[in-house]
GROMACS .gro file of C-alpha atoms in nm:
model
  216
    1MET     CA    1  -4.468 -14.255 -12.644
    2LEU     CA    2  -4.827 -14.132 -12.676
    3PHE     CA    3  -4.847 -14.079 -13.059
    4GLU     CA    4  -4.590 -14.138 -13.337
    5CYS     CA    5  -4.640 -14.002 -13.699
    6ASP     CA    6  -4.410 -14.209 -13.938
    7GLN     CA    7  -4.386 -14.052 -14.291
    8VAL     CA    8  -4.725 -13.908 -14.274
    9SER     CA    9  -4.892 -13.734 -14.559
   10PHE     CA   10  -5.227 -13.609 -14.646
   11ARG     CA   11  -5.369 -13.440 -14.919
   12ARG     CA   12  -5.698 -13.264 -14.991
   13GLY     CA   13  -5.782 -13.330 -15.343
   14GLU     CA   14  -5.465 -13.227 -15.547
   15THR     CA   15  -5.363 -12.999 -15.268
   16PRO     CA   16  -5.067 -13.154 -15.006
   17VAL     CA   17  -5.150 -13.053 -14.654
   18LEU     CA   18  -4.903 -13.277 -14.457
   19ASP     CA   19  -4.572 -13.359 -14.604
   20ARG     CA   20  -4.380 -13.677 -14.472
   21LEU     CA   21  -4.425 -13.607 -14.087
   22THR     CA   22  -4.217 -13.798 -13.875
   23PHE     CA   23  -4.214 -13.703 -13.512
   24GLY     CA   24  -4.349 -13.820 -13.151
   25ILE     CA   25  -4.571 -13.690 -12.904
   26ASP     CA   26  -4.509 -13.779 -12.531
   27GLU     CA   27  -4.748 -13.782 -12.267
   28GLY     CA   28  -4.818 -13.465 -12.095
   29SER     CA   29  -4.938 -13.132 -12.289
   30THR     CA   30  -4.822 -13.087 -12.631
   31CYS     CA   31  -4.918 -12.803 -12.874
   32ILE     CA   32  -4.918 -12.816 -13.250
   33ALA     CA   33  -4.856 -12.453 -13.323
   34GLY     CA   34  -4.813 -12.271 -13.681
   35PRO     CA   35  -4.993 -12.020 -13.913
   36SER     CA   36  -5.332 -12.059 -14.062
   37GLY     CA   37  -5.329 -12.340 -14.334
   38ALA     CA   38  -4.998 -12.518 -14.172
   39GLY     CA   39  -5.200 -12.841 -14.140
   40LYS     CA   40  -5.269 -12.831 -13.765
   41SER     CA   41  -5.619 -12.919 -13.753
   42THR     CA   42  -5.551 -13.209 -14.011
   43LEU     CA   43  -5.302 -13.358 -13.798
   44LEU     CA   44  -5.504 -13.341 -13.492
   45ARG     CA   45  -5.785 -13.531 -13.679
   46LEU     CA   46  -5.544 -13.807 -13.784
   47LEU     CA   47  -5.475 -13.895 -13.425
   48ASN     CA   48  -5.808 -14.021 -13.349
   49ARG     CA   49  -5.921 -14.130 -13.709
   50LEU     CA   50  -6.148 -13.857 -13.795
   51ALA     CA   51  -5.908 -13.883 -14.105
   52ASP     CA   52  -5.639 -14.098 -14.226
   53PRO     CA   53  -5.309 -14.025 -14.400
   54ALA     CA   54  -5.262 -14.112 -14.754
   55VAL     CA   55  -4.939 -14.226 -14.699
   56GLY     CA   56  -4.760 -14.328 -14.361
   57THR     CA   57  -4.870 -14.466 -14.027
   58VAL     CA   58  -4.998 -14.283 -13.709
   59ARG     CA   59  -4.949 -14.492 -13.393
   60TYR     CA   60  -5.121 -14.442 -13.042
   61ARG     CA   61  -4.933 -14.606 -12.787
   62GLY     CA   62  -4.739 -14.804 -13.018
   63ARG     CA   63  -4.996 -14.938 -13.212
   64ASP     CA   64  -5.122 -14.817 -13.570
   65VAL     CA   65  -5.443 -14.624 -13.507
   66ARG     CA   66  -5.610 -14.825 -13.788
   67ASP     CA   67  -5.575 -15.160 -13.569
   68TYR     CA   68  -5.811 -15.011 -13.306
   69ASP     CA   69  -6.186 -15.015 -13.313
   70VAL     CA   70  -6.256 -14.659 -13.420
   71LEU     CA   71  -6.543 -14.584 -13.177
   72ALA     CA   72  -6.334 -14.726 -12.876
   73LEU     CA   73  -6.027 -14.494 -13.000
   74ARG     CA   74  -6.238 -14.189 -13.009
   75ARG     CA   75  -6.385 -14.276 -12.680
   76GLU     CA   76  -6.031 -14.286 -12.538
   77VAL     CA   77  -5.892 -14.006 -12.729
   78GLY     CA   78  -6.146 -13.734 -12.739
   79LEU     CA   79  -6.175 -13.445 -12.971
   80VAL     CA   80  -6.312 -13.092 -12.870
   81PRO     CA   81  -6.367 -12.915 -13.205
   82GLN     CA   82  -6.296 -12.544 -13.260
   83LEU     CA   83  -6.667 -12.433 -13.291
   84PRO     CA   84  -6.910 -12.572 -13.053
   85ALA     CA   85  -7.187 -12.810 -13.221
   86LEU     CA   86  -7.438 -12.842 -12.966
   87LEU     CA   87  -7.763 -13.048 -12.967
   88ASP     CA   88  -8.113 -12.874 -12.912
   89GLY     CA   89  -8.186 -12.979 -12.541
   90THR     CA   90  -8.041 -12.917 -12.206
   91VAL     CA   91  -7.678 -12.894 -12.107
   92ALA     CA   92  -7.702 -13.201 -11.913
   93MET     CA   93  -7.862 -13.382 -12.234
   94ASN     CA   94  -7.566 -13.237 -12.414
   95VAL     CA   95  -7.297 -13.346 -12.144
   96SER     CA   96  -7.419 -13.674 -12.135
   97PHE     CA   97  -7.464 -13.767 -12.495
   98GLY     CA   98  -7.145 -13.955 -12.616
   99ALA     CA   99  -7.143 -14.154 -12.282
  100ARG     CA  100  -7.511 -14.227 -12.344
  101LEU     CA  101  -7.438 -14.364 -12.675
  102ALA     CA  102  -7.130 -14.572 -12.530
  103GLY     CA  103  -7.374 -14.715 -12.263
  104ARG     CA  104  -7.215 -14.540 -11.988
  105PRO     CA  105  -7.376 -14.357 -11.687
  106THR     CA  106  -7.264 -13.974 -11.658
  107ASP     CA  107  -7.226 -13.786 -11.330
  108VAL     CA  108  -7.335 -13.461 -11.488
  109ARG     CA  109  -7.261 -13.238 -11.175
  110THR     CA  110  -6.899 -13.383 -11.161
  111VAL     CA  111  -6.841 -13.326 -11.547
  112LEU     CA  112  -6.976 -12.996 -11.528
  113ASP     CA  113  -6.726 -12.902 -11.247
  114LEU     CA  114  -6.444 -13.029 -11.443
  115ALA     CA  115  -6.546 -12.842 -11.729
  116GLY     CA  116  -6.584 -12.546 -11.527
  117LEU     CA  117  -6.932 -12.487 -11.513
  118ASP     CA  118  -7.174 -12.459 -11.215
  119GLU     CA  119  -7.411 -12.722 -11.158
  120ARG     CA  120  -7.705 -12.504 -11.196
  121PHE     CA  121  -7.617 -12.500 -11.600
  122ALA     CA  122  -7.755 -12.858 -11.607
  123ASP     CA  123  -8.106 -12.763 -11.680
  124ARG     CA  124  -8.046 -12.484 -11.876
  125PRO     CA  125  -8.106 -12.473 -12.255
  126ALA     CA  126  -7.773 -12.516 -12.476
  127SER     CA  127  -7.915 -12.257 -12.724
  128GLY     CA  128  -7.904 -11.994 -12.460
  129LEU     CA  129  -7.537 -12.020 -12.363
  130SER     CA  130  -7.280 -11.800 -12.447
  131VAL     CA  131  -6.999 -11.923 -12.720
  132GLY     CA  132  -6.756 -11.951 -12.408
  133GLU     CA  133  -7.018 -12.169 -12.198
  134GLN     CA  134  -7.089 -12.366 -12.523
  135GLN     CA  135  -6.722 -12.457 -12.542
  136ARG     CA  136  -6.702 -12.560 -12.203
  137VAL     CA  137  -7.013 -12.796 -12.249
  138MET     CA  138  -6.816 -12.964 -12.543
  139LEU     CA  139  -6.523 -13.009 -12.310
  140GLY     CA  140  -6.761 -13.186 -12.071
  141ARG     CA  141  -6.923 -13.386 -12.323
  142ALA     CA  142  -6.568 -13.514 -12.399
  143LEU     CA  143  -6.476 -13.550 -12.029
  144ALA     CA  144  -6.791 -13.749 -11.971
  145LEU     CA  145  -6.610 -14.049 -12.177
  146GLU     CA  146  -6.319 -14.048 -11.945
  147PRO     CA  147  -6.062 -14.013 -12.224
  148ARG     CA  148  -5.702 -14.072 -12.166
  149VAL     CA  149  -5.619 -13.789 -12.423
  150LEU     CA  150  -5.802 -13.456 -12.502
  151LEU     CA  151  -5.747 -13.346 -12.852
  152LEU     CA  152  -5.817 -12.952 -12.856
  153ASP     CA  153  -5.850 -12.768 -13.163
  154GLU     CA  154  -5.834 -12.393 -13.131
  155PRO     CA  155  -6.010 -12.439 -12.804
  156THR     CA  156  -6.024 -12.034 -12.729
  157SER     CA  157  -6.017 -11.895 -13.101
  158ALA     CA  158  -6.386 -11.784 -13.078
  159LEU     CA  159  -6.370 -11.631 -12.742
  160ASP     CA  160  -6.297 -11.292 -12.594
  161GLU     CA  161  -5.998 -11.228 -12.370
  162ARG     CA  162  -6.206 -11.274 -12.027
  163SER     CA  163  -6.358 -11.620 -12.163
  164LYS     CA  164  -6.015 -11.735 -12.307
  165ALA     CA  165  -5.847 -11.682 -11.984
  166ALA     CA  166  -6.135 -11.872 -11.802
  167VAL     CA  167  -6.107 -12.167 -12.043
  168GLU     CA  168  -5.708 -12.173 -12.020
  169GLY     CA  169  -5.760 -12.164 -11.635
  170THR     CA  170  -5.996 -12.481 -11.668
  171LEU     CA  171  -5.755 -12.660 -11.866
  172LEU     CA  172  -5.452 -12.615 -11.627
  173ASP     CA  173  -5.678 -12.722 -11.348
  174LEU     CA  174  -5.769 -13.008 -11.525
  175ARG     CA  175  -5.411 -13.121 -11.567
  176GLN     CA  176  -5.369 -13.111 -11.205
  177ARG     CA  177  -5.700 -13.303 -11.124
  178LEU     CA  178  -5.699 -13.566 -11.397
  179SER     CA  179  -5.443 -13.791 -11.538
  180VAL     CA  180  -5.508 -13.678 -11.891
  181SER     CA  181  -5.284 -13.570 -12.162
  182PHE     CA  182  -5.354 -13.266 -12.398
  183VAL     CA  183  -5.266 -13.208 -12.774
  184PHE     CA  184  -5.400 -12.898 -12.884
  185VAL     CA  185  -5.383 -12.677 -13.169
  186THR     CA  186  -5.330 -12.298 -13.166
  187HIS     CA  187  -5.179 -12.036 -13.396
  188GLU     CA  188  -5.099 -11.804 -13.094
  189LEU     CA  189  -4.739 -11.902 -12.943
  190ALA     CA  190  -4.810 -11.709 -12.612
  191GLN     CA  191  -5.100 -11.947 -12.526
  192ALA     CA  192  -4.892 -12.255 -12.624
  193GLU     CA  193  -4.634 -12.127 -12.392
  194ARG     CA  194  -4.883 -12.098 -12.123
  195LEU     CA  195  -5.083 -12.433 -12.168
  196ALA     CA  196  -4.787 -12.663 -12.319
  197ASP     CA  197  -4.487 -12.876 -12.198
  198ARG     CA  198  -4.364 -12.882 -12.552
  199ILE     CA  199  -4.454 -12.733 -12.877
  200VAL     CA  200  -4.445 -12.868 -13.246
  201TRP     CA  201  -4.421 -12.598 -13.516
  202LEU     CA  202  -4.603 -12.658 -13.829
  203GLU     CA  203  -4.560 -12.445 -14.153
  204GLY     CA  204  -4.699 -12.555 -14.504
  205GLY     CA  205  -4.763 -12.901 -14.400
  206ARG     CA  206  -4.404 -12.968 -14.266
  207LEU     CA  207  -4.230 -12.972 -13.909
  208THR     CA  208  -4.019 -12.674 -13.924
  209ALA     CA  209  -3.838 -12.711 -13.569
  210ASP     CA  210  -3.834 -13.042 -13.356
  211PRO     CA  211  -4.063 -13.092 -13.068
  212ALA     CA  212  -3.906 -12.867 -12.783
  213PRO     CA  213  -3.980 -12.775 -12.437
  214VAL     CA  214  -4.155 -12.453 -12.345
  215PRO     CA  215  -3.879 -12.184 -12.233
  216PRO     CA  216  -3.868 -12.118 -11.884
   0.00000   0.00000   0.00000
């Protein structure tokens, strides 16, 4: 089992966001789906300790996430946020940023290829990229740490249809090329069916259907 949530609840101020969630996530590709405000992004953040539950336990590979060194956990369980947040500088600098902080070398050319970008992007200023290209740089930054799991928060929500299809293609290609599991958030059921092995449906902070395989 990749992740387990055991009676997990989370509140934002006085507002309940997640309510006694108990379920597991297997290796592979799992989608956390549901309407806006369902608690999807919050759940994703709990999986690598960008937030902690008010009640309950989140486990990664059978171990409470609070027992891991938090930076080591986030290198192994990388998060790609919904909106790109790039630094001033080149694409190469942005891609290697997290790995550099961890003291790891980065093969920028290989990482860009995995993220679906040509090596000629390396020296381009990040500020001049389209949103879709920026999202791929964020993906590359996560991949540079060689994670075992990628958490993807609405990875195509800010993209047009053409860019969305390209990013989806990149993600499907990554599953074939790397031994990496995905847990991603979307409110779009059709996308979940294209990308995921199984779907977890959240609504109002509660699991409203058991994790189920994607229908053939």
